[in-house]
Coordinates of C-alpha atoms in Angstrom, one line a residue:
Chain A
X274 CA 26.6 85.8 46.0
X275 CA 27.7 82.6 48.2
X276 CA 27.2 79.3 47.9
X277 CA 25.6 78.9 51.1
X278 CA 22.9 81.7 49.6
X279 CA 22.3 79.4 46.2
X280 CA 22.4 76.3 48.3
X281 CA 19.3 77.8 50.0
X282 CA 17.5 78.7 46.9
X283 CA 18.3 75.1 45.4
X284 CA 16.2 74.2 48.9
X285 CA 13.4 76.9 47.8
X286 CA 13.4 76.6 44.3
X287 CA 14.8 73.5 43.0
X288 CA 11.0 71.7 42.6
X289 CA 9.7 74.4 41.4
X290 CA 12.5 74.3 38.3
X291 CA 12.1 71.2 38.2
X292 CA 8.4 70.6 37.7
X293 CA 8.6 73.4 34.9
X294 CA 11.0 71.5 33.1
X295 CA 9.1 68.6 33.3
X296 CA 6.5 70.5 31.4
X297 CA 9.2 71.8 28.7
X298 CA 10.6 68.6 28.1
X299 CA 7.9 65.6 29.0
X300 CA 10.3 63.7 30.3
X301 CA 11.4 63.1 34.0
X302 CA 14.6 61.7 34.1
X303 CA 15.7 64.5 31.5
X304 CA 14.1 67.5 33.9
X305 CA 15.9 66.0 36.7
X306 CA 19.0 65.9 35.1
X307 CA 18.9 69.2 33.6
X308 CA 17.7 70.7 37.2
X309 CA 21.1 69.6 38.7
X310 CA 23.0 71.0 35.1
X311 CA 21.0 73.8 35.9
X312 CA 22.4 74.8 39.6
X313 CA 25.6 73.6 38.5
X314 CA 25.6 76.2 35.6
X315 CA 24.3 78.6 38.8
X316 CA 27.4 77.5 41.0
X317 CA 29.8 78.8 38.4
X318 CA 28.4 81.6 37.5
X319 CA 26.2 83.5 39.7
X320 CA 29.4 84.4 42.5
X321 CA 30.2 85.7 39.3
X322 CA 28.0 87.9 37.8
X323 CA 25.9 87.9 40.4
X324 CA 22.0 87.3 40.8
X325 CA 19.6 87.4 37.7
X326 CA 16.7 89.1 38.3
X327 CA 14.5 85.9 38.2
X328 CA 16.5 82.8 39.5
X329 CA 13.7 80.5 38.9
X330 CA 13.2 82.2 35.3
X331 CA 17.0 82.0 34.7
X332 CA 17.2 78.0 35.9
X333 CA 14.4 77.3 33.8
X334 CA 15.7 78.4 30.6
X335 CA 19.3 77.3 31.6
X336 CA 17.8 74.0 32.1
X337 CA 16.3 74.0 29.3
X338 CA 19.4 74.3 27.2
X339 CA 21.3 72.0 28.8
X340 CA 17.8 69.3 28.1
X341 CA 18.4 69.8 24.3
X342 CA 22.4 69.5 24.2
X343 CA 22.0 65.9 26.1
X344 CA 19.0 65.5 23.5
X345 CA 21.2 66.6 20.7
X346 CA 24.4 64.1 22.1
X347 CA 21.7 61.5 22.2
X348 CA 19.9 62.0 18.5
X349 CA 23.2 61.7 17.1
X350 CA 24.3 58.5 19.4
X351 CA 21.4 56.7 17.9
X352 CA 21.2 58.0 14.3
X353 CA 18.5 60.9 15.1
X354 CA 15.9 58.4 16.0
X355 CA 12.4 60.0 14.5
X356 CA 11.1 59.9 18.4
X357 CA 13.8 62.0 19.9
X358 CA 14.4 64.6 16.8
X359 CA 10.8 65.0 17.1
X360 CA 11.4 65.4 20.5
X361 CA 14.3 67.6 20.1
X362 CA 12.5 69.8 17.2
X363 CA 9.4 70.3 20.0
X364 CA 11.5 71.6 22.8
X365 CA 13.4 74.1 20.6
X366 CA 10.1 75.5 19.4
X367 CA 8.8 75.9 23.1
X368 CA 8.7 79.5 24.4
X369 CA 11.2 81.0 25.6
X370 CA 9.4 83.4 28.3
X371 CA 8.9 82.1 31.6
X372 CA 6.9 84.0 34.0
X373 CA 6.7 83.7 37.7
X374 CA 3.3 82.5 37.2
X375 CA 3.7 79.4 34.5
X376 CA 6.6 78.0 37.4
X377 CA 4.1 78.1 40.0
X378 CA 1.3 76.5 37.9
X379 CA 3.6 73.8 37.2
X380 CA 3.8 72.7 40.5
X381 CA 0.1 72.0 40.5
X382 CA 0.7 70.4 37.3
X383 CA 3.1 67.9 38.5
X384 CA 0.9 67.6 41.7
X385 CA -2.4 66.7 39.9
X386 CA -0.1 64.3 37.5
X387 CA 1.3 62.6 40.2
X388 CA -2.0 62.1 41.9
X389 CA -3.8 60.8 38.1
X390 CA -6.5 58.1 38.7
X391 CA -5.1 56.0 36.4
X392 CA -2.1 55.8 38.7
X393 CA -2.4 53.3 41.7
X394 CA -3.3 55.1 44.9
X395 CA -0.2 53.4 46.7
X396 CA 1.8 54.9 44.3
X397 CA 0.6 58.4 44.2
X398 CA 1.7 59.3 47.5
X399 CA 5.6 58.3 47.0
X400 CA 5.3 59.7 43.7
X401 CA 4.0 63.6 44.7
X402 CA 6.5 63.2 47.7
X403 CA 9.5 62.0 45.2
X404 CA 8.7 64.4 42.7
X405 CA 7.1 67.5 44.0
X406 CA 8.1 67.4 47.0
X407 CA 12.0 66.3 46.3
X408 CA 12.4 63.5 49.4
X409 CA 14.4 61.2 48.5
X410 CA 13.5 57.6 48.0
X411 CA 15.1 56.2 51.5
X412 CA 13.7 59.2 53.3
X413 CA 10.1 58.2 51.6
X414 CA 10.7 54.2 52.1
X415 CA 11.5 54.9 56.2
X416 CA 8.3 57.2 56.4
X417 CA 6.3 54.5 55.2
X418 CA 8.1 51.4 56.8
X419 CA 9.0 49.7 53.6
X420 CA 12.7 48.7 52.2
X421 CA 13.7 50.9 49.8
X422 CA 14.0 49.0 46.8
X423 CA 10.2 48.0 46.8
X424 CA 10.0 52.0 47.3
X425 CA 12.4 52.8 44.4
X426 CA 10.2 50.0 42.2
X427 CA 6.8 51.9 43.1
X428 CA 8.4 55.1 41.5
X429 CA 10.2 53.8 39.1
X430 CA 6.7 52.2 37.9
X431 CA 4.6 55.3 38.5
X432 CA 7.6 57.6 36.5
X433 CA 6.8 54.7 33.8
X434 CA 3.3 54.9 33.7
X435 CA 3.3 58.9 33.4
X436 CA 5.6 58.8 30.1
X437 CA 4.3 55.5 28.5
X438 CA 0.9 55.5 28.7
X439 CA 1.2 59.7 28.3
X440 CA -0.5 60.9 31.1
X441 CA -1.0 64.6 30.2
X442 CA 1.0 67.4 32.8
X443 CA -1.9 69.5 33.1
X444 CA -4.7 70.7 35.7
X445 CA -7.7 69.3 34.8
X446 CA -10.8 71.6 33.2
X447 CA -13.2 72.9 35.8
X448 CA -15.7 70.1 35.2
X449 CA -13.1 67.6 35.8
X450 CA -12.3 69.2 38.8
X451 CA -14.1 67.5 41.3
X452 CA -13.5 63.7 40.4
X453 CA -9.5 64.8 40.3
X454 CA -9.3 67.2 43.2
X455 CA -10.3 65.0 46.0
X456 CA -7.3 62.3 45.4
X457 CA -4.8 65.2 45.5
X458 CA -6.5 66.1 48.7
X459 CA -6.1 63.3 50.4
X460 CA -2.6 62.9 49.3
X461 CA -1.5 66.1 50.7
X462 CA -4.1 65.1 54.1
X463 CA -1.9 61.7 53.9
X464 CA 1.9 63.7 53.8
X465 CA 0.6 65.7 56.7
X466 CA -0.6 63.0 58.5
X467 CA 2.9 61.3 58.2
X468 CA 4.8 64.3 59.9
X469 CA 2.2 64.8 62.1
X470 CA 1.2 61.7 63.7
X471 CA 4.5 59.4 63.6
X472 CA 6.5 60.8 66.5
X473 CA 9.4 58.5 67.3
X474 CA 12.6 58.0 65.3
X475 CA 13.0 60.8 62.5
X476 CA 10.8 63.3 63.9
X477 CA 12.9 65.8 61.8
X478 CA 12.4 64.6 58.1
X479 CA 8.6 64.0 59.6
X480 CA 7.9 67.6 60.8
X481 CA 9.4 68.3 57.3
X482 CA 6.5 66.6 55.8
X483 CA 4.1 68.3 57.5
X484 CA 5.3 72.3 56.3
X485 CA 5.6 70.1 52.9
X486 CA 1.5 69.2 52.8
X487 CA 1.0 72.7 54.7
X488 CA 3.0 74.5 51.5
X489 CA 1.6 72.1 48.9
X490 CA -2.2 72.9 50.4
X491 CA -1.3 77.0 50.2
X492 CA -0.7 76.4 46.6
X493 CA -3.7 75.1 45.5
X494 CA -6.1 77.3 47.4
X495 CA -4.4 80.2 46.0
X496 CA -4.6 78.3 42.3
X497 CA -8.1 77.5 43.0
X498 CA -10.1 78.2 45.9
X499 CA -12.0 75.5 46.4
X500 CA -13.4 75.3 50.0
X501 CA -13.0 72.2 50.4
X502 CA -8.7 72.5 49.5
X503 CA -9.5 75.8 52.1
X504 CA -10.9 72.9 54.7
X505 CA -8.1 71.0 54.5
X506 CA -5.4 73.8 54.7
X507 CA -7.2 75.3 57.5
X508 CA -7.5 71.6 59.2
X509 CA -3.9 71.4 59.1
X510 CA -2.7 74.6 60.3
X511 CA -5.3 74.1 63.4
X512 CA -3.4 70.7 64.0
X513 CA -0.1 72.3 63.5
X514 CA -0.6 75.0 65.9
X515 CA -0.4 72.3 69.0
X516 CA 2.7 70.6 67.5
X517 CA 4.8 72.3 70.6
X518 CA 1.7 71.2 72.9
X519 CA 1.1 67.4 71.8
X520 CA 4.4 66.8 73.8
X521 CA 6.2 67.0 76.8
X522 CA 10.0 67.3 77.2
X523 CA 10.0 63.7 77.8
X524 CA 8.4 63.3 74.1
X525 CA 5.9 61.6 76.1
X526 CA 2.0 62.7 74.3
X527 CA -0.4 65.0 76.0
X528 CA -3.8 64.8 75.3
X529 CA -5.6 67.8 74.0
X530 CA -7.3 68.8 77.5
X531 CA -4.2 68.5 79.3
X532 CA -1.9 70.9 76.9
X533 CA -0.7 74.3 78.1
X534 CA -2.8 76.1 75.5
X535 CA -0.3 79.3 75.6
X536 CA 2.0 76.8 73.4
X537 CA -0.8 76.7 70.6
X538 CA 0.0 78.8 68.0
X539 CA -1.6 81.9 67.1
X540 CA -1.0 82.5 63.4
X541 CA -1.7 79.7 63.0
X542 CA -4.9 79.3 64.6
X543 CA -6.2 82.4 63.4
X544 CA -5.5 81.8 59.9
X545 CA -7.1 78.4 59.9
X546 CA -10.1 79.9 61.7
X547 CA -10.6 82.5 58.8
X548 CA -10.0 79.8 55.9
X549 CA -12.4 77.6 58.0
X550 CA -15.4 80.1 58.0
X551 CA -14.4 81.1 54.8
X552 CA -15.1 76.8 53.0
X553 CA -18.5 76.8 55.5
X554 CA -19.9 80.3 53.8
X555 CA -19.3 78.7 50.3
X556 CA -21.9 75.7 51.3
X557 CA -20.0 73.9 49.3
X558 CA -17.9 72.1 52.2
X559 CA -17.2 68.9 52.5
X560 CA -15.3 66.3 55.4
X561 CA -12.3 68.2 55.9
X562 CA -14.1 71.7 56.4
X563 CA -16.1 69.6 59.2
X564 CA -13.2 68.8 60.5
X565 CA -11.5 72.0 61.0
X566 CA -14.6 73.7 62.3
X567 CA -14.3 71.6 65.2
X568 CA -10.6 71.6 65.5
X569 CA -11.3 75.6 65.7
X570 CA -14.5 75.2 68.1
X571 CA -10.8 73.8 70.2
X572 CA -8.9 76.3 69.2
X573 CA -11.2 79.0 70.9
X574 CA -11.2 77.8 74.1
X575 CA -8.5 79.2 76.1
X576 CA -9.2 76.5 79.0
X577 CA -9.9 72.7 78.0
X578 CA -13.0 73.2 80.6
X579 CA -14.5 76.0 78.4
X580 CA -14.2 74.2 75.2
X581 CA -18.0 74.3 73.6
X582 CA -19.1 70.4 73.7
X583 CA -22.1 71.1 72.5
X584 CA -21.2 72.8 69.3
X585 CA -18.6 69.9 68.8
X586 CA -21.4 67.2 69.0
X587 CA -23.5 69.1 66.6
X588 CA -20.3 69.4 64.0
X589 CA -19.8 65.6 64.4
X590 CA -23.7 65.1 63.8
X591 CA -22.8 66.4 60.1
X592 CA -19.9 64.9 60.0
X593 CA -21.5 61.7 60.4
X594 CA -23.9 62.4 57.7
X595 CA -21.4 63.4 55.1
X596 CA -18.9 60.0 56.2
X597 CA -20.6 58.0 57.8
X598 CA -17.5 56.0 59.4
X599 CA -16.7 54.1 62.6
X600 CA -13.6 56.6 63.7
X601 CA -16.1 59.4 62.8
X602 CA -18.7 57.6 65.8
X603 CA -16.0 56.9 68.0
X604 CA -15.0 60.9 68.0
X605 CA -18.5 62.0 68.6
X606 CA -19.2 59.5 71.2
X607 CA -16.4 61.0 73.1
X608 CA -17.8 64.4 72.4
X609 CA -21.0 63.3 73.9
X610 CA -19.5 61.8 77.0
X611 CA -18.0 65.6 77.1
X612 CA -21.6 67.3 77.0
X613 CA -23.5 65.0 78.6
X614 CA -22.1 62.0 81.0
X615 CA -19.4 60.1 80.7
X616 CA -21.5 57.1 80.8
X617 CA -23.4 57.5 77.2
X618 CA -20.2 58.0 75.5
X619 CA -19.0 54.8 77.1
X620 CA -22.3 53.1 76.0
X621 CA -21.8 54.5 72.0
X622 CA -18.2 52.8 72.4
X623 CA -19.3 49.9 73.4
X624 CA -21.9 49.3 70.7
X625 CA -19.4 50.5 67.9
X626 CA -16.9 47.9 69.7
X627 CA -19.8 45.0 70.0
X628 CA -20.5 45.3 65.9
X629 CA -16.8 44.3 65.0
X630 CA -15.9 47.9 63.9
X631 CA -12.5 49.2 65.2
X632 CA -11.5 46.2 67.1
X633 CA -7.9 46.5 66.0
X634 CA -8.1 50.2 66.7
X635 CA -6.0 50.9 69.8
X636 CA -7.5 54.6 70.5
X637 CA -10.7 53.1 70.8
X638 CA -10.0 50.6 73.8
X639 CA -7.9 53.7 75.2
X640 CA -10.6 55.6 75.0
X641 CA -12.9 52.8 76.5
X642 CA -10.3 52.6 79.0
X643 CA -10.1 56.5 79.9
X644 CA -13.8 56.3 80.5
X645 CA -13.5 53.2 82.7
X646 CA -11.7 55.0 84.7
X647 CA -13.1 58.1 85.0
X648 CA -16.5 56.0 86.2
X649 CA -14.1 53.9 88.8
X650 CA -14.3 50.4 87.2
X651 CA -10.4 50.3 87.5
X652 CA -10.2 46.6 86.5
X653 CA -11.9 46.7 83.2
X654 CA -10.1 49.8 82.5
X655 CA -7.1 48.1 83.0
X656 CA -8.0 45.1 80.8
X657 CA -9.3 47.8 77.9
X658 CA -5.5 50.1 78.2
X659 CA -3.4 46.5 77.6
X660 CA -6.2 46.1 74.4
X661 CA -5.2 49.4 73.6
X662 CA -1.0 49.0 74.2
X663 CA -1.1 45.4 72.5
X664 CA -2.7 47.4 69.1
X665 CA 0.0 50.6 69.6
X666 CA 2.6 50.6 67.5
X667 CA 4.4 53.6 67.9
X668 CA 6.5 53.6 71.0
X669 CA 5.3 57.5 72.7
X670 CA 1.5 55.7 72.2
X671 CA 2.9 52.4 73.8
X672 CA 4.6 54.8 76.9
X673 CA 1.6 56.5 77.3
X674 CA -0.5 53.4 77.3
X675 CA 1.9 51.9 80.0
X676 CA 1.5 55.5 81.8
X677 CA -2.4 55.1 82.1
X678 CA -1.9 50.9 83.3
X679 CA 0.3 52.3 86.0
X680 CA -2.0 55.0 87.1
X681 CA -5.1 53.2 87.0
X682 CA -3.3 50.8 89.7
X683 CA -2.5 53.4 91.8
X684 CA -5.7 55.7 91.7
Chain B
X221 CA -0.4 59.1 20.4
X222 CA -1.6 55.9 19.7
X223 CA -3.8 53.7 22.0
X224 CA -5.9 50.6 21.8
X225 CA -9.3 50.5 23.7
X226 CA -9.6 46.7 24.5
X227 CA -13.6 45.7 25.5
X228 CA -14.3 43.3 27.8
X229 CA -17.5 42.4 28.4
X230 CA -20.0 39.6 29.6
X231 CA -21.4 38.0 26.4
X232 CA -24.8 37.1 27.9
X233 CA -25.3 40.5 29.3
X234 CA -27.1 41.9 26.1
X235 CA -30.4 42.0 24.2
X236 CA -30.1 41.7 20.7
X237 CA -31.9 45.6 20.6
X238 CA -28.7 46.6 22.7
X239 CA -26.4 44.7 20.6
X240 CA -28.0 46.5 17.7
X241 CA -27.8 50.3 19.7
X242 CA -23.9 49.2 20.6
X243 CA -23.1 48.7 17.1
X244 CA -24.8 51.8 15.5
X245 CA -23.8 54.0 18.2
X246 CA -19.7 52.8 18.1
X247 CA -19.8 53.4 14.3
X248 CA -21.1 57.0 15.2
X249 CA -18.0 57.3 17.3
X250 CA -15.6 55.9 14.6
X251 CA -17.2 58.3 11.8
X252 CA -16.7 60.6 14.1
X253 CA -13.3 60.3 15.4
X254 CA -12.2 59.7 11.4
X255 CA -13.1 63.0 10.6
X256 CA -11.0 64.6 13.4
X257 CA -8.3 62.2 12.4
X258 CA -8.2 60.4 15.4
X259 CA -9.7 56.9 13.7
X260 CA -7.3 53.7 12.8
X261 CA -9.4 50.7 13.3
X262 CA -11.8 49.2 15.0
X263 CA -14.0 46.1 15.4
X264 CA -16.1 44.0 17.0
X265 CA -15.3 40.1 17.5
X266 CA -16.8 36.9 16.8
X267 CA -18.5 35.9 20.1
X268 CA -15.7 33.9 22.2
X269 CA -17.0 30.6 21.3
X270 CA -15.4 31.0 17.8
X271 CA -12.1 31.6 19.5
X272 CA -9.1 29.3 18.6
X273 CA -5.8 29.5 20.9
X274 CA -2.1 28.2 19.4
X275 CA 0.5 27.7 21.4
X276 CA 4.1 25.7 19.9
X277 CA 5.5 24.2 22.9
X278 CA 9.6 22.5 22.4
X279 CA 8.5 23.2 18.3
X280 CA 5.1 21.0 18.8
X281 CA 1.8 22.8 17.6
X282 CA -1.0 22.7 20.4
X283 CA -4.1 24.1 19.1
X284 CA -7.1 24.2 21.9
X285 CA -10.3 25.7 21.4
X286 CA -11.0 28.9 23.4
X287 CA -9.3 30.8 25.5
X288 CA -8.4 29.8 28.8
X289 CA -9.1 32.5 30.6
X290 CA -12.2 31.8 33.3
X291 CA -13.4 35.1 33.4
X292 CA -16.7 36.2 33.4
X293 CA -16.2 39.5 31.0
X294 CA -14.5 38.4 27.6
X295 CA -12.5 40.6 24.8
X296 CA -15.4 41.3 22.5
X297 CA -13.5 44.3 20.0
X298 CA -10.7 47.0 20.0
X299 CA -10.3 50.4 19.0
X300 CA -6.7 51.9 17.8
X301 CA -7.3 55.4 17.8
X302 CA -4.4 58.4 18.0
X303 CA -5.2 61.0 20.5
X304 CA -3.0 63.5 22.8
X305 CA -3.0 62.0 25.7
X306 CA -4.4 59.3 27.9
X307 CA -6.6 62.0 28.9
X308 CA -8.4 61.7 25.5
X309 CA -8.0 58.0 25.4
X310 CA -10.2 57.7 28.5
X311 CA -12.7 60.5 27.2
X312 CA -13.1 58.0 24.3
X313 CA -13.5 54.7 26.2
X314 CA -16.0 56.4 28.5
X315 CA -18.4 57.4 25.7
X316 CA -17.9 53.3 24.1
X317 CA -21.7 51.8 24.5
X318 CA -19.6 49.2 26.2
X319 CA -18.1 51.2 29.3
X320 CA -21.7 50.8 30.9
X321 CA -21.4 47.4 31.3
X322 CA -17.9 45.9 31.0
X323 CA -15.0 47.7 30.9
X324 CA -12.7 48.9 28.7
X325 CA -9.0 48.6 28.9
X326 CA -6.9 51.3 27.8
X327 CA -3.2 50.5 26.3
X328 CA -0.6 52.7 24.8
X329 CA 0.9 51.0 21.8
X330 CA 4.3 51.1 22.1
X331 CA 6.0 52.4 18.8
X332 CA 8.5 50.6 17.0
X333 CA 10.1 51.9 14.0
X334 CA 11.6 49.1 12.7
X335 CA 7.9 48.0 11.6
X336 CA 6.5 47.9 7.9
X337 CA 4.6 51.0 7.5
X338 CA 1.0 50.6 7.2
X339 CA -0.8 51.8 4.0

């Protein structure tokens, strides 16, 4: 037994301890502290004695007993205090068996805490990736362009809210379900999103994020398989098979019809394709099943020229219906101008543009501009591309934007 | 756990039949929270217009009429009620008569020991 071998199952197992003890011991700061205790009881003597049988089992209950000697120290600092012996006499009484399951369920646990609609949406995302996920505040703060201390305060106020006004560490009963589910969705969708879509700087803690949501989304389909949790895993893992794809060696982006499709991967692909047909047979589906039945009508096509434009169109049709949003028309007016001509998808564009909606949004003058000059008004598509570059923020969409300007003066 | 349930509501917004449901329906609740042990107290208020606010300012009494606040739902009663969790606090707000048409703040009372106990 090395270090280097308990190092990695701090990596692998860590959370899991943790949100456990969170559950023994209602109390955050204590589980986090008696986590650390915990591995640093492991240190000593696992090179020893070598491995228990169950290391999560063994941290938990170490933990544990490390929570109620710091409780005990503190009880008798402040005269046993009725709160903490009560505290103290709770945790002693819990059970001592921990199985494999109870760990993993906690996880969920912490999850659907984190993600509690009495907690403010901007702070549910920090929170699941502080506490479930283990990031640590700078790494969070940088991922979501804000200084740290304002970061630090966010936790800090949704740790508060959790123990003071006592939101219960449980998953909520089936007919609760619904209502709580689709905020831990999009939470997950939203730590994806941030690994997948942000590109420049700390591309490493980012793709981090996305296995995190990936990992996080396994977990609750296998708790409860809810198609629409299957939608989203399966939307995902059809995303994350073109990470290798979406980018040249230049880190410069490629567009899905010009990506060398033997890059896509596989597993990937096939096991989102399954989950996805799985979440449509339940007919209970919702937006992100949508979604990753088109990302799979992509996946299928082993040329961009083969890919099944009309089956796209007819997704985005329901798509529409279900979420009825401006992005949602912009992506099926590009599919039309895929099936039909380019010069109806230019037209929905330009009516979505002309009501207001998605003026600030730069793929949408991109767009505009690709289909500009794919029709030969080179001018106008010029003018649409710097709409597009002076709304990018992200420096591989601003090169790419510069790219097409250049281009579209020498075509 | 103990929690208050603070009801905010507009004034104007209710027939005197609703008032009347409102009030016999909340005393079903009470009745039937006390028996679970889940009851402290509870109560409607005087409509704001009866409302009196004191503030001592550098030792000097001010005493205005009202409260200041310019909003258009006022506090019109509490609940203190000892459940689990917020959880069951919000289970409880929800089925208030109230819910439907103002809103109902939830707050943990925050213990403190050193206070008389109550009888």
């Amino acid at each position: 037994m090395h270090s280097a071998e308990i190092e990695e199952l701090y990596r692998n197992e860590s959370r899991k301890v943790f949100a456990t003890l969170i559950r023994l011991l209602g109390d955050f700061d204590l589980a986090e502290e008696a986590t650390h205790e915990a591995f640093a009881a492991a240190m000593q003597q696992w090179p020893e004695h070598g491995l228990p049988d169950n290391p999560a089992s063994w941290l938990v209950s170490t933990g544990r007993f490390k929570a109620v000697d710091t409780l005990r120290r503190r009880a008798k600092l402040n005269d046993l205090q009725p709160e903490l012996s009560r505290r103290l006499a709770e945790i002693e009484a819990a059970n001592h068996s921990v199985a494999q399951q109870d760990i993993e369920d906690d996880r969920l646990r912490l999850i659907f805490t984190c993600c509690h609609p009495a907690i403010d949406p901007k702070v549910q995302v920090p929170l699941t990736l502080r506490e479930v996920c283990g990031l640590t505040t700078e790494e969070i703060a940088r991922a979501f362009l804000i200084a740290p201390s304002t970061m630090a305060q966010r936790i800090v106020r949704g740790k508060a809210k959790i123990r003071d006004a006592r939101i219960p560490y449980t998953i909520p009963l089936l007919n609760d379900l619904p209502s709580r589910l689709e905020p831990v969705l999009s939470v997950i969708y939203l730590v994806f999103n941030e690994g997948y879509s942000s590109s420049s700087g700390e591309s490493l803690t980012r793709a981090d994020l996305s296995d995190e949501a990936i990992r996080l989304a396994r977990l609750l389909v296998e708790l409860l398989p809810d198609p629409e949790a299957m939608g989203l895993l399966a939307l995902m893992l059809l995303h994350e098979s073109r990470r290798e794809a979406r980018m040249n060696v230049d880190g410069d982006i490629v567009l899905l019809d010009e990506q060398d499709r033997t890059l896509w991967n596989q597993d990937f692909i096939a096991e989102g394709s399954r989950l996805v047909e799985q979440a449509l047979r339940s007919r209970r589906f919702g937006v992100y099943s949508i979604q990753a039945a088109i990302s799979a009508v992509h996946a299928e096509a082993t040329e961009a020229s083969e890919t099944d434009w009309a089956q796209i169109v007819a997704l985005y049709d329901v798509l529409f219906r279900a979420d009825a949003s401006p992005v949602v028309e912009l992506n099926r007016a590009v599919a039309i101008a895929m099936r039909d001509d380019i010069a109806s998808g230019l037209a929905i564009i330009d009516s979505i543009l002309y009501r207001g909606d998605l003026h600030d949004y730069y793929l949408a003058h991109s767009a505009r501009g690709e289909f500009l000059r794919r029709l030969g008004n080179k001018d106008q598509a010029k003018l649409a591309f710097k709409q597009a570059l002076a709304l990018a923020r992200l420096e591989p969409e601003r090169r790419f934007l510069r790219n097409k300007i250049a281009s579209t003066e020498s075509d | 756990m103990k929690y208050m349930l603070l009801i905010y509501g507009a004034e104007s917004g209710w027939t005197e039949e609703e008032r009347e449901a409102c009030m016999i329906e909340s005393m079903e609740i009470s009745e039937e929270l006390e028996k679970q042990g889940k009851w402290i107290s509870a109560s409607p208020l005087h409509s704001v217009t009866t409302a009196t606010s004191v503030r001592v300012r550098e030792g000097k009494q001010q005493i205005t009429d009202g409260p200041f606040a310019e909003t258009t739902e006022q506090l019109g009663g509490y609940y203190i009620i000892d459940v689990d969790d917020l959880d069951e606090a919000i289970k409880v707000a929800a089925r208030l008569p109230p819910a439907k048409k103002g809103t109902v703040e939830i707050r943990p009372l925050l213990p403190l020991p050193e206070l008389p106990a109550s009888t």
